[in-house]
């Protein structure tokens, strides 16, 4: 029982959220709202039955689809959540921020994120090797075999 309490005291809890603000800003982030660091083991993002290794690869692909490959056209910023990375307790990471492009911001925030084909799976571990799967912001504890 003591060991279970000790494990529970370090559970990470990754939560993803984003949307459109002021009609021309798209923002997408992940927060570790848990009480322990999250060690990222795998990231998979799906849209229209295509698999992406990260959120920024999907969002950038949509950028190219709408605006072409001129990335200097509008201010944007991206970081990423990748296999092998670590999120500290309370850390907030902006995965993608796009400003001053109303058409693309609304496309990403309303069409992509609300499309039934948009899904993500993030597998992560706590400091004791306990595994968790965030599948579309539904957290499941993965039991060790």
XYZ file of C-alpha atoms in Angstrom:
145
model
C 0.000 0.000 0.000
C 2.840 2.368 0.827
C 4.455 1.642 -2.551
C 1.187 2.420 -4.371
C 0.887 5.739 -2.518
C 4.472 6.541 -3.412
C 3.785 5.853 -7.107
C 0.607 7.952 -7.040
C 2.580 10.860 -5.617
C 4.542 11.195 -8.893
C 1.826 10.686 -11.536
C 2.215 12.997 -14.512
C -0.961 14.191 -16.218
C -0.608 15.590 -19.729
C -3.432 17.738 -21.032
C -3.679 19.202 -24.556
C -5.729 22.235 -25.499
C -5.950 24.943 -28.059
C -8.136 26.983 -30.277
C -8.640 30.262 -32.056
C -8.354 33.613 -30.277
C -9.308 37.029 -31.671
C -10.160 35.259 -34.966
C -6.578 35.349 -36.261
C -4.497 33.571 -33.604
C -4.258 29.795 -33.342
C -2.732 28.388 -30.152
C -2.130 24.743 -29.175
C -0.323 23.630 -26.030
C 0.316 20.759 -23.664
C 0.455 21.114 -19.863
C 1.761 18.658 -17.301
C -0.914 19.099 -14.646
C 0.330 16.118 -12.643
C 2.584 15.795 -9.627
C 5.558 14.220 -11.393
C 7.564 14.581 -14.588
C 6.356 12.916 -17.801
C 8.880 10.985 -19.870
C 7.559 10.937 -23.442
C 7.800 7.500 -25.055
C 5.751 7.917 -28.236
C 3.719 10.573 -30.039
C 1.276 9.866 -32.869
C -1.050 12.409 -34.456
C -3.610 11.475 -37.116
C -5.572 13.585 -39.563
C -7.461 12.278 -42.601
C -6.002 8.801 -42.008
C -2.441 10.145 -42.281
C -0.037 9.652 -39.371
C 2.229 12.472 -38.160
C 5.055 12.147 -35.623
C 4.152 15.425 -33.952
C 1.520 18.122 -33.688
C 3.714 20.732 -35.365
C 4.270 18.464 -38.385
C 0.512 18.205 -38.860
C -0.105 21.931 -38.367
C 2.827 22.854 -40.640
C 1.531 20.460 -43.296
C -1.785 22.312 -43.191
C 0.112 25.631 -43.397
C 1.781 24.459 -46.627
C -1.554 23.192 -47.946
C -3.166 26.632 -47.511
C -0.274 29.130 -47.802
C 2.450 27.344 -49.721
C 5.929 26.987 -48.296
C 6.613 30.676 -47.541
C 7.041 30.494 -43.756
C 8.032 34.166 -43.509
C 4.548 35.213 -44.569
C 3.019 35.233 -41.065
C 4.425 35.160 -37.523
C 4.341 31.667 -36.073
C 6.121 29.685 -33.408
C 6.341 25.993 -32.711
C 7.955 23.724 -30.219
C 7.213 20.072 -30.070
C 6.529 17.117 -27.898
C 8.793 14.372 -29.163
C 9.763 10.851 -28.189
C 12.522 11.094 -25.582
C 11.544 14.516 -24.261
C 10.564 15.223 -20.655
C 7.903 17.535 -19.288
C 8.501 18.807 -15.777
C 5.821 19.193 -13.126
C 3.674 22.217 -13.985
C 5.395 22.772 -17.328
C 3.350 24.361 -20.100
C 4.657 23.941 -23.625
C 3.298 25.899 -26.565
C 3.294 23.394 -29.392
C 2.070 25.746 -32.103
C 1.197 29.430 -32.165
C 0.166 31.225 -35.346
C -0.684 34.930 -35.508
C -2.137 37.272 -38.111
C -3.553 34.639 -40.435
C -7.293 34.453 -39.898
C -7.916 31.878 -42.634
C -5.297 29.402 -41.386
C -6.031 30.030 -37.696
C -9.698 29.236 -38.233
C -8.837 26.253 -40.415
C -6.566 24.763 -37.727
C -8.762 25.685 -34.777
C -12.183 24.863 -36.161
C -11.772 22.469 -39.064
C -8.716 20.372 -38.170
C -9.232 20.117 -34.408
C -12.969 19.439 -34.727
C -12.665 16.980 -37.605
C -13.584 13.434 -36.598
C -10.363 12.213 -38.239
C -8.126 14.299 -35.907
C -6.735 12.073 -33.162
C -3.616 11.889 -31.058
C -1.942 9.302 -28.855
C 0.824 10.209 -26.440
C 2.455 7.444 -24.419
C 4.432 8.615 -21.388
C 5.931 7.280 -18.169
C 6.396 8.435 -14.596
C 9.708 8.208 -12.698
C 8.949 4.603 -11.687
C 8.236 3.447 -15.237
C 4.446 3.496 -14.844
C 2.906 4.041 -18.276
C 0.054 6.304 -19.285
C -1.678 6.815 -22.606
C -3.349 10.083 -23.475
C -5.670 9.290 -26.370
C -7.571 12.445 -27.371
C -7.297 13.763 -23.771
C -8.565 10.541 -22.245
C -5.927 9.195 -19.873
C -5.478 5.449 -19.394
C -3.018 3.748 -17.056
C -1.191 1.029 -18.971
C -0.606 -1.972 -16.754
C 2.803 -3.618 -16.989
C 2.817 -7.164 -18.258
